[in-house]
């Protein structure tokens, strides 16, 4: 009998192992001979050709996303890190975790040679993170002035079927970028930036220093009337949604706000509420710290998009009313010291206007610029016109509506038998939300807090009556703080016509029922939010 065909065709396990060992030994010997006897360039060429030959039989296509493009950061690499973090599977065996300086949330990322499978419109995509040790090289640091050593190359390999190449490049990668932006916004800790004191001392790097912004103010806790808050929130929402509109009409994507009113009325809290509402960082700009207009421009360029730039007490920061200050400085005399002395400000009105509404204002997108002042009438009309201060928000004394919100925040309730008495007194006494809040903080018991507030309001009302009576008996023209505050309040919802005392700059007379024209172009402004608590003008 002849042996069966199966017996002659199937080799034994010992034969198979021996053949595999011989093949492996041959490959190792071949690689050793190549490394020892062939130049490195020729070796690379051979291995490249072999890899190309193998890939020609595969339907898989791979995109390599490196951390750096030459010496520049590759934004797509960072976008890929942010995009992959939310889709890391819960059963992943090994991940990297980090907590970046000044951040409050942990960050997760793939460890070396780890993979994630993603699906998009029915396409299966495989992400693989690779890190290789390389000889040390130096790359620019984030401040663009120094360099830092780099000893490894990091990159992602994105693999998929080659028939989906166009869809992945044209659609999927854009999807990755958009999702990474959403993840970045969710992880973002708001920052409060201020100027470095050593920025002019030769220190090279960023001119801003930051701390985390933990201010708890929101529009829900802000002691303003509801109509005023509604107008502001709608204006903010409209602004952030109109990028293409601003680009189409040829305007810089920015919005200017003026907050004016007595001290303690919540201007700083409103700024924090706006930042928390939009999730924008705050840049606190102190004009008196600046030396030249060019320094002001440099600071504007160094601020990030999606930010709130704040200039507080603009009327006290610089001689904005005096357009001849620079001319006088060019001709120093016995009465006018040289312009470059330490007690003179070199940031001019024209420099500030160019910063707010000139060519330099277009250096950046999606910015809110907020000015605050206790005396709006002291500002130059050129600053008040639309395009520079688009929205005027009057932060007035506390109203019954504001008191109820403060009572809810401090005491935990909005109804009490003594509330009508408090509301009646608040209508007479000119008290700020800060004063009301301070009174509510003085006592642990709610009953004692309300009783103490009533006593404070009664004392304040009596004091105001005595002051008004003394002024009437002395025949004064009504230039007091109370007269000015009442004029600014707009209790009856009408815009008032103001007359200014040339010697003091204070309001001395008003004529009710008159519309207020814009200071520069004479156009009538639009008035919204006709409540005592807040008067919002969108110009």
XYZ file of C-alpha atoms in Angstrom:
539
model
C 0.000 0.000 0.000
C 1.141 3.495 -0.830
C 1.196 6.051 1.998
C -1.674 8.489 2.086
C -1.234 11.849 0.410
C -1.997 13.734 3.653
C 0.822 11.980 5.438
C 3.352 13.036 2.811
C 2.181 16.709 2.598
C 1.881 17.755 6.253
C 5.300 18.308 7.858
C 5.859 17.517 11.476
C 5.848 20.204 14.165
C 9.572 19.697 14.652
C 10.218 20.412 10.992
C 8.111 23.611 11.062
C 9.880 24.966 14.155
C 13.261 24.200 12.616
C 12.354 26.021 9.391
C 11.077 29.081 11.254
C 14.249 29.209 13.333
C 16.387 28.991 10.207
C 14.421 31.839 8.558
C 14.729 34.032 11.613
C 18.471 33.364 11.838
C 18.835 34.249 8.173
C 16.983 37.551 8.649
C 19.100 38.460 11.680
C 22.285 37.614 9.787
C 21.118 39.663 6.810
C 20.382 42.727 8.980
C 23.767 42.406 10.707
C 25.599 42.239 7.383
C 23.635 45.244 6.074
C 24.408 47.346 9.172
C 28.100 46.435 9.177
C 28.940 46.720 5.496
C 26.452 49.176 3.922
C 26.319 52.969 4.452
C 23.481 54.333 6.586
C 21.911 56.162 3.637
C 21.853 52.969 1.572
C 20.351 51.051 4.496
C 17.554 53.641 4.807
C 16.883 53.398 1.102
C 16.601 49.588 1.202
C 14.290 49.578 4.226
C 12.173 52.345 2.674
C 11.752 50.325 -0.511
C 10.867 47.210 1.432
C 8.283 49.110 3.458
C 6.858 50.669 0.297
C 6.618 47.215 -1.304
C 4.765 45.809 1.687
C 2.419 48.816 1.879
C 1.552 48.493 -1.803
C -0.293 45.281 -0.992
C -2.227 46.915 1.880
C -5.492 48.901 1.656
C -4.608 50.922 4.766
C -3.597 54.595 4.560
C -1.824 56.408 7.395
C -1.505 60.107 8.233
C 1.334 61.149 10.539
C 0.610 64.133 12.812
C 3.855 65.298 14.435
C 4.116 67.530 17.507
C 6.311 70.032 15.661
C 6.408 71.185 12.069
C 10.101 71.982 11.762
C 10.492 74.299 14.785
C 6.873 75.413 15.004
C 4.173 73.835 17.132
C 1.718 71.749 15.118
C -1.761 72.909 16.139
C -3.306 69.723 14.743
C -1.280 67.635 17.211
C -2.710 69.526 20.194
C -6.183 69.330 18.664
C -5.794 65.545 18.353
C -4.839 65.291 22.053
C -7.900 67.254 23.100
C -10.182 65.367 20.721
C -9.091 61.927 21.916
C -9.398 62.650 25.642
C -13.230 62.345 25.842
C -13.345 59.192 23.677
C -10.744 57.193 25.604
C -12.500 53.871 26.338
C -13.256 53.165 30.016
C -11.465 49.814 29.823
C -8.145 51.371 28.783
C -5.286 49.664 30.618
C -2.727 52.472 30.601
C -3.121 56.266 30.392
C -1.113 59.359 31.224
C -2.637 61.815 33.696
C -1.464 65.380 34.383
C -2.507 68.602 36.111
C -1.236 71.660 34.300
C -0.089 74.662 36.307
C -2.962 77.029 37.169
C -5.552 74.498 35.939
C -8.106 72.833 38.184
C -8.992 69.734 36.141
C -6.964 66.608 35.344
C -5.969 65.834 31.779
C -5.811 62.299 30.375
C -3.866 61.243 27.294
C -2.626 58.099 25.577
C 0.579 56.511 26.743
C 3.290 55.458 24.285
C 2.141 52.970 21.612
C -1.460 52.989 22.867
C -4.317 52.917 20.340
C -7.886 54.217 20.145
C -10.455 53.210 17.530
C -12.879 55.928 16.413
C -15.824 55.885 14.005
C -17.030 58.765 11.860
C -19.865 58.534 9.307
C -19.398 54.766 9.126
C -15.607 55.027 8.708
C -13.356 53.172 11.142
C -10.238 55.105 12.117
C -7.360 54.010 14.318
C -5.315 56.497 16.347
C -1.914 55.441 17.690
C 0.385 57.584 19.829
C 4.110 57.065 19.272
C 7.055 58.567 21.118
C 10.692 57.934 20.151
C 13.911 58.969 21.843
C 16.114 61.142 19.640
C 19.348 63.112 20.110
C 18.774 66.335 22.037
C 17.813 69.323 19.933
C 16.664 72.802 20.867
C 13.356 74.341 19.884
C 11.813 77.772 20.609
C 10.018 78.057 23.938
C 6.429 79.398 24.090
C 7.659 82.931 24.826
C 9.563 82.888 21.480
C 12.675 84.349 23.123
C 14.425 81.337 24.629
C 14.911 77.722 23.568
C 14.320 74.475 25.377
C 15.817 70.992 24.896
C 13.829 68.237 23.255
C 14.884 64.590 23.434
C 11.911 62.748 21.953
C 9.721 62.929 18.894
C 5.991 62.606 19.528
C 3.422 61.982 16.835
C 0.069 60.385 16.119
C -0.549 57.838 13.382
C -4.088 58.013 12.011
C -4.864 54.912 9.943
C -7.935 54.128 7.812
C -8.958 52.554 4.506
C -7.367 54.458 1.650
C -10.690 54.871 -0.172
C -11.774 57.296 2.600
C -8.734 59.546 2.231
C -10.601 62.568 0.861
C -13.380 62.358 3.448
C -10.906 62.106 6.324
C -8.804 65.055 5.166
C -11.651 67.340 4.095
C -14.302 66.499 6.726
C -13.011 64.369 9.593
C -9.991 66.490 10.498
C -12.176 69.613 10.580
C -14.504 67.684 12.897
C -11.499 66.882 15.126
C -10.535 70.567 15.329
C -14.063 71.721 16.205
C -14.507 69.061 18.884
C -11.108 69.884 20.357
C -12.184 73.521 20.725
C -15.299 72.415 22.622
C -13.211 70.213 24.917
C -10.767 73.056 25.530
C -13.617 75.392 26.516
C -15.045 72.796 28.920
C -11.662 72.268 30.581
C -10.756 75.938 30.652
C -10.130 77.694 33.959
C -10.823 81.402 33.643
C -7.805 83.644 34.166
C -7.362 87.173 35.455
C -4.369 88.837 33.786
C -2.485 91.866 35.042
C 0.661 93.626 33.822
C 4.043 92.388 34.971
C 5.913 94.967 37.001
C 9.208 93.797 35.501
C 8.099 93.939 31.879
C 10.248 97.038 31.210
C 13.305 95.865 33.164
C 14.795 93.785 30.390
C 12.960 90.584 31.263
C 12.110 88.837 28.044
C 8.824 87.037 27.727
C 5.148 87.590 28.319
C 4.117 91.034 29.583
C 1.049 89.595 31.342
C 0.872 87.492 34.492
C -2.228 85.556 35.487
C -4.083 83.970 38.367
C -7.174 81.794 38.273
C -10.404 83.771 38.325
C -12.716 82.369 40.983
C -15.134 85.292 41.229
C -18.584 83.788 41.925
C -20.647 86.592 40.359
C -23.244 85.525 37.794
C -26.258 87.218 36.264
C -28.412 85.173 38.638
C -26.745 86.688 41.718
C -26.200 90.203 40.353
C -28.240 92.891 42.152
C -29.670 94.489 39.006
C -33.188 94.703 37.684
C -34.223 91.765 35.520
C -34.892 93.852 32.415
C -31.405 95.346 32.481
C -29.787 91.919 32.859
C -31.915 90.540 30.032
C -30.808 93.328 27.682
C -27.133 92.745 28.504
C -27.286 88.966 28.091
C -29.113 89.234 24.777
C -26.514 91.705 23.529
C -23.664 89.370 24.546
C -25.287 86.359 22.909
C -25.903 88.318 19.720
C -22.280 89.447 19.667
C -20.656 85.999 19.993
C -22.870 84.561 17.228
C -22.090 87.225 14.614
C -18.540 86.452 13.508
C -19.443 86.178 9.851
C -21.604 89.285 10.068
C -18.746 91.392 11.425
C -16.451 90.027 8.728
C -18.993 90.696 5.995
C -19.571 94.331 6.971
C -15.849 94.968 7.498
C -15.869 95.621 11.267
C -13.493 94.329 13.919
C -15.173 91.594 15.970
C -15.272 93.484 19.262
C -17.808 95.179 21.516
C -17.325 98.185 23.770
C -19.139 98.636 27.107
C -19.215 101.628 29.450
C -20.228 100.976 33.069
C -20.898 104.173 34.962
C -22.434 105.088 38.285
C -21.550 105.703 41.947
C -18.951 103.527 43.729
C -20.266 100.290 45.202
C -23.023 99.736 42.643
C -21.592 96.474 41.291
C -19.490 97.438 38.275
C -16.733 94.925 39.097
C -19.302 92.213 39.823
C -20.932 92.829 36.443
C -17.549 92.447 34.725
C -17.009 89.099 36.493
C -20.551 88.002 35.590
C -19.894 88.802 31.915
C -16.629 86.823 31.989
C -18.301 83.835 33.667
C -21.231 84.004 31.251
C -19.042 84.018 28.123
C -16.164 81.988 29.651
C -13.730 84.734 28.625
C -10.473 85.571 30.406
C -10.122 89.062 31.907
C -7.213 91.401 31.153
C -6.992 94.210 33.711
C -5.261 97.152 32.025
C -3.990 100.004 34.200
C -3.309 102.943 31.876
C -1.246 104.819 34.447
C 1.347 102.008 34.308
C 2.012 102.650 30.614
C 4.620 104.978 29.191
C 3.806 105.328 25.506
C 1.087 104.695 22.943
C 3.281 102.023 21.351
C 3.336 100.110 24.647
C -0.455 100.243 24.673
C -0.537 98.755 21.164
C 1.886 95.990 22.148
C -0.326 95.044 25.064
C -3.347 94.815 22.797
C -1.493 92.496 20.418
C -0.408 90.229 23.294
C -3.964 89.581 24.545
C -5.747 86.412 23.460
C -9.015 86.123 21.592
C -12.183 85.435 23.602
C -11.201 87.875 26.302
C -12.565 90.812 28.291
C -10.235 93.822 28.380
C -11.019 96.075 31.364
C -9.964 99.700 31.877
C -11.290 100.796 35.278
C -11.837 104.402 36.344
C -11.075 105.724 32.868
C -11.714 109.301 33.974
C -8.955 109.024 36.604
C -6.455 107.084 34.504
C -5.443 109.694 31.971
C -6.102 113.293 30.931
C -8.638 112.305 28.309
C -10.492 115.592 28.206
C -7.491 117.752 27.414
C -6.786 117.364 23.686
C -4.094 120.076 23.934
C -2.021 118.222 26.523
C 0.309 116.773 23.932
C 0.706 120.124 22.187
C 1.578 121.807 25.476
C 4.060 119.042 26.206
C 5.879 119.724 22.952
C 6.377 123.344 24.086
C 7.378 123.109 27.732
C 7.293 126.302 29.704
C 7.545 127.561 33.241
C 3.870 126.727 33.799
C 3.870 123.365 31.958
C 6.732 120.963 32.806
C 8.284 118.770 30.082
C 6.037 115.973 28.898
C 8.446 113.201 29.681
C 8.611 113.840 33.385
C 7.514 111.094 35.735
C 4.356 112.952 36.757
C 3.038 113.200 33.184
C 1.122 110.497 31.308
C 2.313 109.759 27.805
C -0.673 107.686 26.648
C -2.712 110.252 24.724
C -6.375 110.443 23.844
C -5.586 109.800 20.179
C -3.571 106.728 21.177
C -6.442 105.408 23.263
C -8.960 106.030 20.468
C -6.764 104.166 17.991
C -6.469 101.367 20.526
C -10.260 101.139 20.902
C -11.475 101.807 17.378
C -8.488 102.269 15.048
C -6.497 99.881 12.888
C -4.878 98.251 15.908
C -8.257 97.305 17.350
C -8.640 94.672 14.623
C -5.636 92.694 15.961
C -7.730 89.921 17.482
C -11.259 88.534 17.438
C -14.193 88.154 19.827
C -13.143 90.740 22.385
C -15.173 92.699 24.900
C -13.655 96.046 25.952
C -15.138 97.425 29.189
C -14.537 100.903 30.600
C -15.749 101.918 34.040
C -16.169 105.372 35.541
C -17.931 107.067 38.422
C -18.409 110.236 36.366
C -19.513 109.698 32.784
C -19.841 113.431 32.175
C -16.077 113.845 32.572
C -15.261 111.663 29.564
C -14.409 113.122 26.192
C -17.384 112.761 23.791
C -15.086 111.124 21.239
C -14.830 108.106 23.539
C -18.580 107.746 23.985
C -19.663 107.339 20.399
C -20.753 103.984 18.854
C -17.860 101.812 17.781
C -15.928 102.731 20.907
C -18.418 102.420 23.742
C -21.335 100.669 22.051
C -23.352 99.889 25.187
C -23.761 102.331 28.089
C -24.862 100.667 31.337
C -25.817 102.812 34.302
C -25.154 101.045 37.594
C -27.422 102.927 39.986
C -28.312 102.764 43.654
C -30.078 99.745 45.074
C -33.721 99.220 44.088
C -36.454 97.092 45.690
C -35.815 94.468 43.017
C -32.103 94.514 43.809
C -32.773 94.278 47.521
C -34.910 91.153 47.110
C -32.111 89.512 45.149
C -29.587 90.466 47.830
C -31.917 89.127 50.517
C -32.165 85.859 48.627
C -28.363 85.642 48.321
C -27.549 86.625 51.915
C -30.567 85.451 53.914
C -32.011 82.689 51.758
C -35.557 84.060 51.336
C -37.354 86.728 49.284
C -40.463 87.375 51.388
C -40.743 88.779 54.911
C -43.263 91.034 56.770
C -40.595 93.752 57.108
C -39.710 93.805 53.398
C -42.316 96.472 52.457
C -40.766 98.796 55.028
C -37.281 98.155 53.604
C -38.458 98.739 50.035
C -40.128 102.035 50.963
C -36.954 103.274 52.641
C -34.749 102.179 49.739
C -36.806 104.379 47.435
C -35.849 107.386 49.581
C -32.295 106.549 50.671
C -29.564 106.455 48.072
C -27.728 103.301 49.143
C -25.582 101.066 46.968
C -25.899 97.279 46.748
C -22.510 97.081 48.493
C -23.885 99.020 51.483
C -26.980 96.818 51.686
C -24.867 93.673 51.481
C -22.567 94.902 54.233
C -25.534 95.503 56.522
C -26.922 92.027 55.843
C -23.530 90.521 56.719
C -23.350 92.114 60.149
C -25.786 89.766 61.864
C -26.111 86.005 62.030
C -29.882 86.046 62.600
C -32.036 87.096 59.595
C -34.428 89.061 61.820
C -31.568 91.069 63.300
C -30.092 91.651 59.826
C -33.360 93.108 58.487
C -33.918 95.233 61.599
C -30.355 96.553 61.396
C -30.818 97.358 57.702
C -34.006 99.320 58.462
C -32.187 101.364 61.081
C -29.352 102.057 58.646
C -31.783 103.145 55.903
C -33.673 105.427 58.305
C -30.438 107.097 59.412
C -29.340 107.516 55.798
C -32.697 109.016 54.780
C -32.642 111.507 57.641
C -29.090 112.505 56.843
C -29.959 113.103 53.191
C -32.957 115.226 54.195
C -30.783 117.402 56.404
C -28.160 117.789 53.671
C -30.789 118.712 51.066
C -32.356 121.185 53.482
C -29.027 122.859 54.163
C -28.316 123.174 50.456
C -31.721 124.690 49.777
C -31.271 127.211 52.581
C -27.836 128.166 51.259
C -29.239 128.645 47.752
C -26.868 126.209 46.103
C -27.451 125.292 42.514
C -27.761 121.593 43.122
C -24.307 120.359 42.225
C -24.180 117.866 45.064
C -23.570 114.155 44.713
C -27.226 113.466 45.484
C -28.436 115.794 42.741
C -26.023 114.255 40.266
C -26.993 110.711 41.208
C -30.701 111.483 40.897
C -30.103 112.972 37.443
C -28.260 109.865 36.360
C -30.876 107.498 37.738
C -33.571 108.333 35.202
C -36.363 107.495 37.645
C -39.117 108.332 35.198
C -37.515 106.492 32.293
C -36.814 109.709 30.368
C -33.471 110.749 28.990
C -32.479 114.087 30.472
C -30.785 117.124 28.994
C -27.782 118.135 31.099
C -26.030 121.412 31.702
C -22.470 121.319 33.012
C -20.876 123.871 35.292
C -17.750 124.966 33.429
C -15.740 125.483 36.604
C -16.435 122.125 38.256
C -17.637 119.865 35.438
C -20.631 118.821 37.542
C -24.259 118.613 36.421
C -26.103 121.716 37.597
C -29.404 121.608 35.728
C -31.535 119.117 33.902
C -34.532 119.366 31.663
C -36.730 116.274 31.735
C -38.263 114.793 28.630
C -35.409 115.766 26.313
C -33.577 113.155 24.270
C -29.835 112.927 24.669
C -27.818 113.115 21.449
C -24.555 111.310 20.963
C -21.625 113.435 22.022
C -19.778 113.291 18.696
C -22.166 112.810 15.779
C -25.397 114.224 17.229
C -27.415 111.047 16.572
C -30.093 110.089 19.080
C -29.122 106.928 20.933
C -31.425 104.005 21.546
C -32.433 103.539 25.187
C -33.392 100.197 26.693
C -34.020 98.880 30.181
C -35.988 101.897 31.514
C -35.737 101.023 35.189
C -34.169 102.832 38.093
C -31.883 99.889 38.784
C -30.105 99.948 35.445
C -30.299 102.100 32.373
C -28.829 100.350 29.334
C -28.241 102.291 26.145
C -27.306 100.336 23.037
C -26.004 102.838 20.544
